[in-house]
Tab-separated table of C-alpha atoms in Angstrom:
chain	number	residue	atom	x	y	z
A	1074	MET	CA	1.108	-8.959	-29.342
A	1075	SER	CA	-2.449	-10.971	-29.219
A	1076	GLU	CA	-5.885	-9.204	-29.543
A	1077	ALA	CA	-6.897	-10.608	-26.465
A	1078	THR	CA	-3.886	-9.057	-24.040
A	1079	PRO	CA	-5.517	-5.896	-24.948
A	1080	SER	CA	-8.852	-6.644	-23.619
A	1081	ARG	CA	-7.404	-7.968	-20.557
A	1082	ALA	CA	-4.883	-4.914	-19.607
A	1083	PRO	CA	-8.702	-3.312	-17.780
A	1084	ALA	CA	-9.304	-5.913	-14.926
A	1085	PHE	CA	-5.933	-4.830	-13.520
A	1086	ARG	CA	-6.829	-0.988	-14.104
A	1087	ARG	CA	-10.432	-2.021	-12.695
A	1088	VAL	CA	-9.057	-4.216	-9.406
A	1089	LEU	CA	-6.679	-0.930	-8.317
A	1090	ARG	CA	-9.189	1.312	-8.444
A	1091	ALA	CA	-12.102	-1.735	-6.032
A	1092	VAL	CA	-8.218	-1.387	-3.989
A	1093	ALA	CA	-8.752	3.301	-4.371
A	1094	LEU	CA	-11.407	2.070	-2.945
A	1095	ALA	CA	-11.769	-0.651	0.123
A	1096	GLY	CA	-8.196	0.460	1.212
A	1097	ALA	CA	-10.086	4.306	1.887
A	1098	PRO	CA	-12.509	2.959	4.336
A	1099	ALA	CA	-9.775	0.668	6.161
A	1100	GLU	CA	-7.089	2.975	6.255
A	1101	VAL	CA	-9.507	5.788	7.364
A	1102	LEU	CA	-11.178	3.475	10.626
A	1103	ASP	CA	-7.984	2.352	11.880
A	1104	PHE	CA	-7.117	5.878	12.616
A	1105	LEU	CA	-11.382	6.587	13.320
A	1106	LEU	CA	-12.291	3.467	15.146
A	1107	PRO	CA	-10.677	3.841	18.641
A	1108	LEU	CA	-11.755	7.870	18.835
A	1109	TRP	CA	-15.140	6.990	17.130
A	1110	ALA	CA	-15.367	4.759	20.018
A	1111	ALA	CA	-14.828	6.836	22.979
A	1112	ALA	CA	-16.799	9.127	21.230
A	1113	ALA	CA	-19.539	7.145	20.554
A	1114	LEU	CA	-20.046	4.084	22.141
A	1115	GLY	CA	-18.090	5.323	25.872
A	1116	ALA	CA	-15.744	2.969	25.736
A	1117	GLY	CA	-12.808	2.868	28.174
A	1118	PRO	CA	-9.303	1.791	27.428
A	1119	ALA	CA	-10.059	-1.783	27.581
A	1120	VAL	CA	-13.149	-1.812	25.865
A	1121	THR	CA	-11.697	0.462	22.808
A	1122	GLY	CA	-8.155	-1.770	22.759
A	1123	ALA	CA	-10.386	-5.338	22.994
A	1124	LEU	CA	-11.880	-3.936	20.218
A	1125	ILE	CA	-8.842	-2.939	17.555
A	1126	ALA	CA	-7.708	-6.995	18.981
A	1127	VAL	CA	-10.466	-9.108	18.022
A	1128	GLU	CA	-10.529	-6.583	14.022
A	1129	ALA	CA	-6.335	-8.329	14.171
A	1130	VAL	CA	-6.257	-10.773	15.844
A	1131	VAL	CA	-9.759	-12.300	13.778
A	1132	SER	CA	-8.006	-11.277	10.488
A	1133	LEU	CA	-4.446	-12.688	11.828
A	1134	VAL	CA	-6.216	-16.145	11.709
A	1135	VAL	CA	-7.856	-15.679	8.278
A	1136	ARG	CA	-5.165	-15.054	7.022
A	1137	PRO	CA	-3.810	-18.427	6.218
A	1138	LEU	CA	-6.899	-19.779	4.980
A	1139	ALA	CA	-8.214	-16.438	2.713
A	1140	GLY	CA	-4.066	-17.904	0.793
A	1141	VAL	CA	-6.043	-21.156	0.644
A	1142	LEU	CA	-9.080	-19.847	-0.901
A	1143	ALA	CA	-6.607	-17.531	-3.506
A	1144	ASP	CA	-5.081	-20.934	-4.420
A	1145	ARG	CA	-8.381	-22.357	-5.154
A	1146	PHE	CA	-10.948	-19.910	-6.979
A	1147	ASP	CA	-10.668	-16.880	-8.808
A	1148	ARG	CA	-8.734	-14.168	-6.979
A	1149	ARG	CA	-10.412	-11.012	-7.778
A	1150	LEU	CA	-13.616	-13.265	-6.642
A	1151	THR	CA	-12.696	-13.640	-3.710
A	1152	ALA	CA	-11.278	-10.069	-3.200
A	1153	ALA	CA	-14.856	-9.207	-4.708
A	1154	ALA	CA	-16.397	-11.160	-1.407
A	1155	GLY	CA	-13.350	-9.418	0.864
A	1156	ALA	CA	-14.493	-6.141	0.404
A	1157	ALA	CA	-18.243	-6.838	0.370
A	1158	GLY	CA	-17.526	-7.899	3.974
A	1159	TYR	CA	-15.761	-4.563	4.673
A	1160	ALA	CA	-19.238	-3.156	3.760
A	1161	LEU	CA	-20.397	-4.859	6.249
A	1162	SER	CA	-18.443	-3.696	9.111
A	1163	CYS	CA	-19.045	0.152	8.257
A	1164	ALA	CA	-22.284	-1.079	7.754
A	1165	GLY	CA	-22.354	-2.334	11.094
A	1166	TYR	CA	-20.224	0.039	12.923
A	1167	ALA	CA	-22.729	3.003	11.241
A	1168	LEU	CA	-26.258	1.009	12.921
A	1169	ALA	CA	-24.010	0.862	16.333
A	1170	ASP	CA	-24.106	3.966	16.907
A	1171	GLY	CA	-26.837	4.080	17.013
A	1172	LEU	CA	-28.957	0.760	18.937
A	1173	ALA	CA	-30.054	1.406	22.644
A	1174	SER	CA	-26.658	-1.925	23.699
A	1175	PRO	CA	-23.849	-0.962	21.186
A	1176	LEU	CA	-21.008	-2.900	21.766
A	1177	PRO	CA	-21.944	-6.599	20.536
A	1178	ALA	CA	-22.531	-4.457	17.063
A	1179	ALA	CA	-18.974	-3.228	16.989
A	1180	PHE	CA	-17.228	-6.443	18.470
A	1181	ALA	CA	-19.592	-8.184	14.713
A	1182	ALA	CA	-18.253	-5.682	13.531
A	1183	ALA	CA	-14.919	-5.330	14.330
A	1184	ALA	CA	-14.514	-9.187	13.162
A	1185	VAL	CA	-16.223	-9.442	10.148
A	1186	GLY	CA	-13.893	-6.307	9.477
A	1187	GLY	CA	-11.070	-8.267	10.733
A	1188	ALA	CA	-11.951	-10.988	8.373
A	1189	GLY	CA	-12.525	-8.649	5.136
A	1190	GLY	CA	-9.312	-7.731	5.360
A	1191	ALA	CA	-7.573	-11.019	4.827
A	1192	LEU	CA	-9.690	-11.789	2.295
A	1193	PHE	CA	-9.859	-8.316	0.466
A	1194	TRP	CA	-5.633	-7.894	0.698
A	1195	VAL	CA	-4.418	-11.237	0.091
A	1196	ALA	CA	-6.187	-11.744	-2.917
A	1197	VAL	CA	-5.804	-9.139	-4.099
A	1198	ARG	CA	-1.343	-8.715	-3.574
A	1199	THR	CA	-1.387	-12.705	-5.204
A	1200	TRP	CA	-3.338	-11.545	-7.707
A	1201	THR	CA	-0.686	-8.850	-9.022
A	1202	GLY	CA	2.045	-11.445	-8.903
A	1203	GLU	CA	0.482	-12.460	-12.186
A	1204	GLN	CA	1.009	-9.633	-13.898
A	1205	GLY	CA	3.335	-10.266	-15.909
A	1206	GLY	CA	6.927	-10.020	-16.609
A	1207	ASP	CA	6.790	-6.844	-15.016
A	1208	ARG	CA	5.623	-7.749	-11.246
A	1209	LEU	CA	8.024	-5.191	-9.458
A	1210	SER	CA	5.996	-2.694	-11.170
A	1211	ALA	CA	2.689	-3.854	-10.701
A	1212	TYR	CA	3.004	-3.983	-7.422
A	1213	GLY	CA	4.769	-0.282	-7.076
A	1214	ALA	CA	0.941	0.262	-8.931
A	1215	LEU	CA	-0.829	-1.364	-5.874
A	1216	LEU	CA	1.172	0.357	-2.886
A	1217	ALA	CA	0.638	3.042	-5.221
A	1218	ALA	CA	-2.877	2.649	-5.676
A	1219	GLU	CA	-3.720	2.043	-1.820
A	1220	GLY	CA	-2.463	6.136	-1.326
A	1221	ARG	CA	-4.176	7.123	-3.287
A	1222	GLY	CA	-7.210	6.018	-1.267
A	1223	ALA	CA	-5.567	6.587	1.338
A	1224	LEU	CA	-5.309	10.567	0.668
A	1225	VAL	CA	-9.113	10.602	-0.740
A	1226	GLY	CA	-10.538	8.617	1.639
A	1227	TYR	CA	-8.381	11.113	5.181
A	1228	VAL	CA	-9.256	14.089	2.928
A	1229	ALA	CA	-13.519	12.891	2.107
A	1230	ALA	CA	-13.808	11.347	5.790
A	1231	PHE	CA	-12.932	14.558	7.607
A	1232	VAL	CA	-14.888	16.698	5.579
A	1233	LEU	CA	-17.986	14.558	6.282
A	1234	LEU	CA	-16.676	13.933	10.244
A	1235	GLY	CA	-17.499	17.748	10.835
A	1236	ASN	CA	-20.887	18.103	8.631
A	1237	SER	CA	-21.665	15.492	9.945
A	1238	GLY	CA	-20.914	12.877	12.993
A	1239	TYR	CA	-19.773	9.111	12.063
A	1240	ALA	CA	-22.501	7.555	10.865
A	1241	ALA	CA	-22.518	9.150	7.529
A	1242	VAL	CA	-17.858	8.174	7.423
A	1243	PHE	CA	-19.472	4.904	7.682
A	1244	TRP	CA	-22.057	5.020	5.775
A	1245	ALA	CA	-19.445	6.260	3.529
A	1246	GLY	CA	-16.901	3.717	4.044
A	1247	ALA	CA	-19.568	0.892	3.121
A	1248	ALA	CA	-20.615	2.481	-0.512
A	1249	ALA	CA	-17.263	2.524	-1.499
A	1250	CYS	CA	-17.064	-0.727	-0.125
A	1251	VAL	CA	-20.139	-2.002	-2.366
A	1252	LEU	CA	-18.732	-0.795	-5.036
A	1253	ALA	CA	-14.981	-1.481	-4.995
A	1254	ALA	CA	-16.366	-5.709	-4.856
A	1255	VAL	CA	-18.833	-4.726	-7.968
A	1256	LEU	CA	-15.363	-3.496	-9.493
A	1257	LEU	CA	-14.047	-6.527	-8.955
A	1258	ALA	CA	-16.526	-9.468	-9.253
A	1259	THR	CA	-16.687	-7.877	-12.857
A	1260	ALA	CA	-13.363	-7.707	-13.802
A	1261	PRO	CA	-12.621	-8.650	-17.561
A	1262	GLY	CA	-12.221	-12.646	-17.122
A	1263	SER	CA	-13.304	-13.093	-13.629
A	1264	PRO	CA	-16.524	-15.606	-13.205
A	1265	GLY	CA	-15.938	-18.516	-13.007
A	1266	SER	CA	-11.906	-18.204	-14.392
A	1267	ALA	CA	-9.168	-20.765	-12.222
A	1268	PRO	CA	-5.393	-19.318	-10.586
A	1269	ALA	CA	-3.176	-19.874	-13.829
A	1270	ALA	CA	-0.788	-22.142	-12.870
A	1271	ARG	CA	3.626	-21.443	-12.882
A	1272	PRO	CA	6.272	-22.400	-12.400
A	1273	GLY	CA	8.054	-23.061	-9.114
A	1274	HIS	CA	10.406	-21.861	-6.798
A	1275	GLY	CA	11.389	-24.463	-4.385
A	1276	GLY	CA	7.849	-25.440	-4.033
A	1277	PRO	CA	5.624	-23.947	-1.345
A	1278	PRO	CA	6.155	-21.355	1.405
A	1279	GLY	CA	7.590	-23.216	3.834
A	1280	ARG	CA	10.442	-23.312	6.619
A	1281	ARG	CA	12.334	-21.738	3.993
A	1282	THR	CA	10.768	-18.845	3.941
A	1283	LEU	CA	10.263	-18.255	7.909
A	1284	PRO	CA	13.197	-15.979	7.797
A	1285	PHE	CA	12.141	-13.955	5.178
A	1286	MET	CA	9.032	-13.512	6.530
A	1287	THR	CA	10.809	-13.033	10.319
A	1288	VAL	CA	12.117	-9.018	8.162
A	1289	ALA	CA	8.879	-7.944	7.463
A	1290	ALA	CA	7.598	-8.055	10.505
A	1291	ILE	CA	10.349	-5.904	11.503
A	1292	THR	CA	10.178	-3.622	8.384
A	1293	ALA	CA	6.172	-4.035	9.700
A	1294	ALA	CA	6.424	-3.511	13.643
A	1295	GLY	CA	9.088	-0.340	11.990
A	1296	GLU	CA	6.950	1.700	10.189
A	1297	ALA	CA	3.756	0.880	12.482
A	1298	GLY	CA	5.167	1.430	15.564
A	1299	LEU	CA	6.705	4.524	14.685
A	1300	TRP	CA	3.369	6.427	12.959
A	1301	LEU	CA	1.667	5.177	16.769
A	1302	ILE	CA	4.477	6.932	18.438
A	1303	LEU	CA	4.494	10.035	16.156
A	1304	LEU	CA	1.066	10.179	16.574
A	1305	LEU	CA	1.468	9.885	21.189
A	1306	ARG	CA	4.165	13.088	20.774
A	1307	LEU	CA	1.867	14.983	17.752
A	1308	GLN	CA	-0.510	15.161	20.235
A	1309	SER	CA	1.636	16.048	22.823
A	1310	ASP	CA	2.687	18.822	20.799
A	1311	GLY	CA	-0.835	19.696	21.334
A	1312	LEU	CA	-1.469	20.170	17.977
A	1313	SER	CA	-5.068	18.828	16.667
A	1314	ALA	CA	-5.959	15.812	14.931
A	1315	ALA	CA	-5.759	17.916	11.433
A	1316	GLN	CA	-2.547	19.821	12.505
A	1317	VAL	CA	-0.879	15.882	12.992
A	1318	MET	CA	-2.885	14.405	9.405
A	1319	ALA	CA	-1.303	18.005	7.574
A	1320	VAL	CA	2.408	16.823	9.057
A	1321	PHE	CA	1.733	13.496	7.881
A	1322	CYS	CA	0.503	14.582	3.937
A	1323	PRO	CA	4.169	14.823	2.512
A	1324	GLY	CA	4.049	11.001	3.716
A	1325	PHE	CA	1.032	10.276	1.648
A	1326	LEU	CA	2.178	12.213	-1.256
A	1327	VAL	CA	5.214	10.292	-1.529
A	1328	PHE	CA	3.338	7.096	-1.336
A	1329	ILE	CA	1.009	8.680	-3.727
A	1330	LEU	CA	4.728	9.098	-6.111
A	1331	VAL	CA	7.010	7.221	-6.117
A	1332	PRO	CA	6.165	3.635	-5.313
A	1333	GLU	CA	5.277	3.775	-9.735
A	1334	HIS	CA	8.650	4.925	-10.364
A	1335	ALA	CA	10.535	3.178	-7.497
A	1336	HIS	CA	11.559	-0.255	-10.361
A	1337	ARG	CA	13.500	1.727	-12.028
A	1338	VAL	CA	16.152	2.163	-9.613
A	1339	THR	CA	15.122	-0.672	-7.057
A	1340	GLY	CA	14.792	-3.429	-10.350
A	1341	PRO	CA	19.165	-2.755	-11.536
A	1342	LEU	CA	20.090	-2.953	-7.977
A	1343	GLY	CA	18.420	-6.317	-7.141
A	1344	ARG	CA	16.260	-7.546	-3.791
A	1345	GLU	CA	18.927	-7.386	-0.987
A	1346	ARG	CA	20.496	-4.396	-2.016
A	1347	THR	CA	17.200	-2.552	-1.347
A	1348	MET	CA	16.163	-5.259	1.313
A	1349	VAL	CA	19.533	-3.698	3.218
A	1350	VAL	CA	19.781	0.101	2.162
A	1351	ALA	CA	16.340	0.030	3.257
A	1352	PHE	CA	16.698	-0.352	6.457
A	1353	ALA	CA	19.556	1.315	6.637
A	1354	ALA	CA	18.197	4.303	6.061
A	1355	GLY	CA	15.251	4.034	8.187
A	1356	THR	CA	17.571	3.340	10.907
A	1357	LEU	CA	18.443	6.787	10.251
A	1358	PHE	CA	15.115	7.858	9.794
A	1359	ALA	CA	15.228	6.536	13.377
A	1360	ALA	CA	17.974	8.401	15.044
A	1361	GLY	CA	16.895	11.380	13.573
A	1362	LEU	CA	13.730	12.156	14.984
A	1363	ALA	CA	15.282	11.809	18.310
A	1364	ILE	CA	17.246	14.280	17.370
A	1365	VAL	CA	15.073	16.690	15.925
A	1366	PRO	CA	11.467	16.123	17.007
A	1367	THR	CA	10.047	18.933	15.252
A	1368	PRO	CA	6.611	19.008	13.528
A	1369	THR	CA	8.597	20.704	10.565
A	1370	GLY	CA	11.263	17.901	11.117
A	1371	ILE	CA	9.061	15.207	11.968
A	1372	ALA	CA	7.206	15.771	8.512
A	1373	VAL	CA	10.659	15.502	6.089
A	1374	LEU	CA	12.292	12.926	7.977
A	1375	TRP	CA	9.271	11.261	7.801
A	1376	ALA	CA	8.493	11.704	3.627
A	1377	LEU	CA	11.485	10.461	3.589
A	1378	ALA	CA	11.322	7.217	6.007
A	1379	ALA	CA	7.392	6.869	2.721
A	1380	ALA	CA	10.505	6.957	0.340
A	1381	CYS	CA	11.943	3.919	1.654
A	1382	PHE	CA	9.317	2.239	2.495
A	1383	ALA	CA	7.474	2.860	-0.865
A	1384	ALA	CA	10.325	1.508	-2.020
A	1385	GLN	CA	11.118	-1.437	0.307
A	1386	THR	CA	7.049	-2.957	0.070
A	1387	PRO	CA	6.611	-3.513	-3.527
A	1388	VAL	CA	10.371	-5.318	-4.151
A	1389	GLU	CA	9.456	-7.196	-0.519
A	1390	GLN	CA	5.344	-8.973	-2.199
A	1391	ALA	CA	7.557	-9.035	-5.829
A	1392	THR	CA	10.381	-11.494	-3.461
A	1393	VAL	CA	7.339	-13.546	-1.137
A	1394	SER	CA	5.390	-14.152	-5.250
A	1395	ALA	CA	8.460	-15.170	-6.637
A	1396	ALA	CA	9.510	-17.554	-3.756
A	1397	ALA	CA	5.656	-18.837	-3.759
A	1398	GLY	CA	6.204	-21.596	-5.657
A	1399	ASP	CA	2.749	-23.028	-7.154
A	1400	ARG	CA	1.656	-21.916	-4.031
A	1401	PRO	CA	1.768	-17.712	-4.400
A	1402	GLY	CA	-2.285	-17.358	-1.384
A	1403	LEU	CA	-0.843	-19.106	0.655
A	1404	GLY	CA	2.603	-17.661	0.593
A	1405	MET	CA	1.021	-14.023	0.373
A	1406	GLY	CA	-1.512	-15.128	3.440
A	1407	LEU	CA	1.450	-15.717	5.632
A	1408	TYR	CA	3.862	-12.391	4.323
A	1409	GLU	CA	0.418	-10.860	4.902
A	1410	GLY	CA	-0.398	-12.855	8.544
A	1411	ALA	CA	4.069	-12.038	9.041
A	1412	ARG	CA	3.020	-7.721	8.645
A	1413	LEU	CA	0.158	-8.414	11.095
A	1414	VAL	CA	2.341	-9.510	14.387
A	1415	GLY	CA	5.221	-6.880	13.450
A	1416	VAL	CA	2.086	-4.477	13.321
A	1417	MET	CA	0.909	-5.056	16.575
A	1418	VAL	CA	3.758	-5.719	18.128
A	1419	GLY	CA	5.623	-2.545	16.598
A	1420	ALA	CA	2.964	-0.075	17.933
A	1421	ALA	CA	2.311	-2.209	21.065
A	1422	ALA	CA	6.075	-2.152	21.718
A	1423	LEU	CA	6.867	1.556	21.011
A	1424	GLY	CA	3.898	3.358	23.045
A	1425	GLY	CA	4.643	0.437	26.046
A	1426	LEU	CA	8.628	2.249	25.800
A	1427	TYR	CA	7.091	5.699	24.906
A	1428	GLN	CA	4.872	6.429	27.919
A	1429	ALA	CA	7.386	4.084	30.107
A	1430	ALA	CA	10.681	5.240	28.876
A	1431	GLY	CA	10.253	8.957	26.950
A	1432	TRP	CA	10.354	9.250	23.101
A	1433	VAL	CA	14.685	8.769	22.171
A	1434	ALA	CA	14.434	5.227	23.932
A	1435	ALA	CA	12.005	4.167	21.518
A	1436	CYS	CA	13.622	6.155	19.091
A	1437	ALA	CA	16.199	4.421	19.488
A	1438	VAL	CA	14.567	1.193	19.665
A	1439	ALA	CA	13.202	1.688	16.540
A	1440	ALA	CA	16.476	2.382	14.917
A	1441	SER	CA	18.153	-0.778	16.965
A	1442	ALA	CA	14.977	-2.455	14.559
A	1443	SER	CA	15.402	-1.242	11.780
A	1444	LEU	CA	19.659	-2.349	11.881
A	1445	VAL	CA	18.925	-5.202	12.796
A	1446	GLY	CA	16.696	-6.160	10.086
A	1447	ALA	CA	19.488	-4.479	7.916
A	1448	VAL	CA	21.097	-7.639	9.533
A	1449	LEU	CA	19.230	-10.394	8.524
A	1450	VAL	CA	18.346	-9.330	5.006
A	1451	PRO	CA	20.826	-11.787	3.424
A	1452	TYR	CA	20.011	-14.267	4.886
A	1453	ALA	CA	16.608	-14.149	4.076
A	1454	ILE	CA	17.028	-13.938	0.708
A	1455	ARG	CA	19.296	-16.571	0.376
A	1456	ALA	CA	17.395	-19.362	2.921
A	1457	LEU	CA	14.739	-18.171	0.209
A	1458	ALA	CA	16.605	-20.334	-2.195
A	1459	LEU	CA	15.614	-18.441	-5.110
A	1460	PRO	CA	17.509	-18.608	-8.134
A	1461	LYS	CA	19.724	-15.862	-8.335
A	1462	ASP	CA	18.961	-12.078	-6.870
A	1463	GLY	CA	19.480	-10.546	-9.991
A	1464	PRO	CA	16.445	-8.088	-10.731
A	1465	ALA	CA	14.596	-7.136	-7.709
A	1466	ASP	CA	11.345	-8.583	-9.978
A	1467	SER	CA	11.730	-11.707	-11.037
A	1468	SER	CA	8.785	-12.700	-11.827
A	1469	ALA	CA	10.235	-13.227	-15.155
A	1470	ASP	CA	13.521	-15.319	-14.158
A	1471	GLY	CA	13.422	-18.550	-15.612
A	1472	PRO	CA	13.782	-22.043	-13.095
A	1473	GLU	CA	16.613	-21.781	-13.480
A	1474	GLY	CA	17.468	-17.744	-13.600
A	1475	GLY	CA	16.874	-16.821	-16.321
A	1476	PRO	CA	13.836	-15.468	-18.790
A	1477	VAL	CA	10.813	-16.957	-20.035
A	1478	ASP	CA	9.567	-17.399	-22.813
A	1479	ASP	CA	5.460	-16.421	-22.536
A	1480	SER	CA	5.356	-16.284	-26.452
A	1481	ALA	CA	4.785	-19.675	-26.571
A	1482	ASN	CA	1.249	-19.566	-23.827
A	1483	GLY	CA	0.174	-15.984	-24.386
A	1484	PRO	CA	0.101	-13.877	-22.448
A	1485	ALA	CA	-0.921	-14.315	-19.075
A	1486	GLU	CA	-4.004	-13.703	-18.060
A	1487	GLY	CA	-4.669	-9.167	-16.180
A	1488	ALA	CA	-1.327	-9.122	-18.017
A	1489	VAL	CA	0.042	-6.023	-18.061
A	1490	PRO	CA	-0.106	-5.285	-21.665
A	1491	ALA	CA	3.643	-4.108	-23.604
A	1492	ALA	CA	4.002	-0.777	-24.417
A	1493	LYS	CA	1.954	0.785	-26.936
A	1494	ASP	CA	1.363	3.840	-28.178
A	1495	ASP	CA	-1.783	5.936	-29.207
A	1496	GLY	CA	0.385	7.787	-31.715
A	1497	GLY	CA	0.539	11.341	-30.378
A	1498	PRO	CA	0.696	13.974	-33.247
A	1499	GLY	CA	3.017	12.485	-35.574
A	1500	ASP	CA	3.236	9.287	-34.366
A	1501	GLY	CA	0.760	8.112	-37.253
A	1502	GLY	CA	-0.079	5.498	-34.519
A	1503	VAL	CA	3.298	4.140	-34.641
A	1504	ALA	CA	4.645	1.815	-31.642
A	1505	THR	CA	7.326	3.845	-29.522
A	1506	PRO	CA	7.644	3.461	-25.783
A	1507	SER	CA	8.308	6.964	-24.817
A	1508	GLY	CA	5.105	7.820	-26.042
A	1509	GLU	CA	3.227	4.343	-24.430
A	1510	ARG	CA	5.613	6.373	-21.555
A	1511	ALA	CA	4.149	10.215	-22.504
A	1512	ARG	CA	0.942	9.395	-22.049
A	1513	ARG	CA	1.037	6.752	-19.009
A	1514	GLU	CA	2.921	10.469	-17.797
A	1515	ARG	CA	-0.117	12.451	-18.596
A	1516	GLN	CA	-2.671	9.828	-16.988
A	1517	GLY	CA	-0.641	9.827	-13.234
A	1518	TRP	CA	-0.878	13.969	-13.589
A	1519	TYR	CA	-3.938	14.242	-13.773
A	1520	VAL	CA	-5.059	12.224	-10.668
A	1521	HIS	CA	-2.540	13.825	-9.172
A	1522	SER	CA	-4.376	16.833	-10.372
A	1523	ALA	CA	-7.141	16.486	-8.518
A	1524	LEU	CA	-5.651	14.576	-5.675
A	1525	PHE	CA	-3.714	17.672	-4.648
A	1526	ALA	CA	-6.720	19.857	-5.474
A	1527	LEU	CA	-8.932	17.453	-3.218
A	1528	GLY	CA	-5.868	17.961	-0.120
A	1529	GLU	CA	-5.533	22.300	-0.819
A	1530	ALA	CA	-9.166	22.531	0.058
A	1531	ALA	CA	-9.276	20.583	2.919
A	1532	LEU	CA	-5.852	22.327	4.676
A	1533	TRP	CA	-8.093	25.435	3.446
A	1534	ALA	CA	-11.190	24.115	5.375
A	1535	LEU	CA	-9.184	23.317	8.467
A	1536	GLY	CA	-7.226	26.101	9.027
A	1537	ALA	CA	-3.852	24.569	8.621
A	1538	PRO	CA	-1.883	25.212	4.567
A	1539	GLY	CA	0.927	26.997	6.029
A	1540	TRP	CA	4.070	25.340	5.289
A	1541	ILE	CA	2.674	22.201	4.050
A	1542	GLY	CA	0.573	23.319	1.636
A	1543	ARG	CA	4.154	25.738	0.480
A	1544	THR	CA	5.829	21.667	0.456
A	1545	TRP	CA	2.652	19.922	-1.551
A	1546	ILE	CA	2.882	22.715	-4.171
A	1547	THR	CA	6.310	22.402	-4.382
A	1548	VAL	CA	6.143	18.576	-4.735
A	1549	TYR	CA	3.194	19.688	-6.648
A	1550	VAL	CA	5.427	21.589	-9.508
A	1551	VAL	CA	8.199	19.235	-9.836
A	1552	ASP	CA	6.050	16.431	-10.052
A	1553	THR	CA	4.551	18.863	-13.178
A	1554	LEU	CA	7.214	19.061	-14.455
A	1555	TRP	CA	8.542	15.323	-15.028
A	1556	SER	CA	5.414	14.371	-15.997
A	1557	TRP	CA	4.834	16.535	-18.817
A	1558	SER	CA	8.246	15.897	-19.484
A	1559	TYR	CA	7.601	13.201	-21.474
A	1560	ALA	CA	6.011	14.386	-24.082
A	1561	ILE	CA	8.177	16.955	-24.814
A	1562	ARG	CA	10.044	13.811	-26.116
A	1563	SER	CA	7.975	11.985	-26.892
A	1564	ARG	CA	7.322	14.849	-30.087
A	1565	LYS	CA	11.362	15.488	-30.647
A	1566	GLU	CA	10.865	11.747	-31.027
């Protein structure tokens, strides 16, 4: 390993922190914006829907452009511009709250937020695909960072909302996004550096990616549609906002804990098997909701569905990155656009069906969509013309499907370095994979412990500990045993 590699590793860690910071207000806004529009602006359903639609449409239109920018310019600087757009959007919502005519400012903030989100997510996910020979693991770490940001964001938002109102939530979100932009703009290697060239798999994205983009849209439609009808069902059962979020807490924990480890299972399975299994599990999950619609049953089933999404999403993103050839930004922009279309269609279709035909019918359609996805996956994978359908992470595939020898070219810019141990008791500083793994597990456990403490405090403050608190404690105990088992194994070695 060259001496330059360790100095580049902090770049990826800094990007993950930025994702958690900027992703938190983005996730919270999706939940709070309709409530804020009705409560603070006095907007009716039509105006609220138009406000959300403006952000979605602008984001959809800008995503391909964001991909082109990510291919031509430094991806971290492009992502920093997106985070700055997020910050302006949050500030616009905060300022609109006190204006005599708040709607123009709110719509402008929605448009800026849509453009900023497109730049941020496309650039970040494109850059993540350049992380050396373990692309699938990198995308898993990215998804875990999104989950951590969402959980902390919801906790902070509910605390601020209960004490200071919506404006405080928006200003806090703006501050978090500004910090994310600074982290990205000052990441090691970002000023003036150009995207790294790499060998292509079948040329730039084109018609051959259309089937796979359809599969990605189905994934997003199922996730967004199920989320919406679950919210509507729980609200109709008389649960408060805090109780609704408590039902979804196990799913948040899954999104935090599973993605960084899922590649050990999905990697050997391969792209096709992983996605078929995930869609099949989604079919069972949606069908199960029709049978077990209680809050406890929904929480358990949603956690299982979150595990499927947490395993499938990094595989999708790694596959798009591998298939995009020398235009990874454009490929990721098209993928993000397809997912956004899926979110819009899935939420509208399942929400309308739930209102018109009831809970069972909506669950049945969601299950059918997942089943269609499972059928389409093999064809979509073959249409990509990748060298092989071996491990789901194909970043190490050479032009003929064999491993690439990067030793002559050095590590990829910003790449995660190979495992090295800082020694530990009795190691004498010798590099050992098990020691490195133990160190990473300990660091992850510290983060999980902080999140657990925040979540427990929030549940008690909101008066909603109950069975969800016991479930959370069980998960935390299992995570603790899992994390520290590597430290014990390393010392034995």
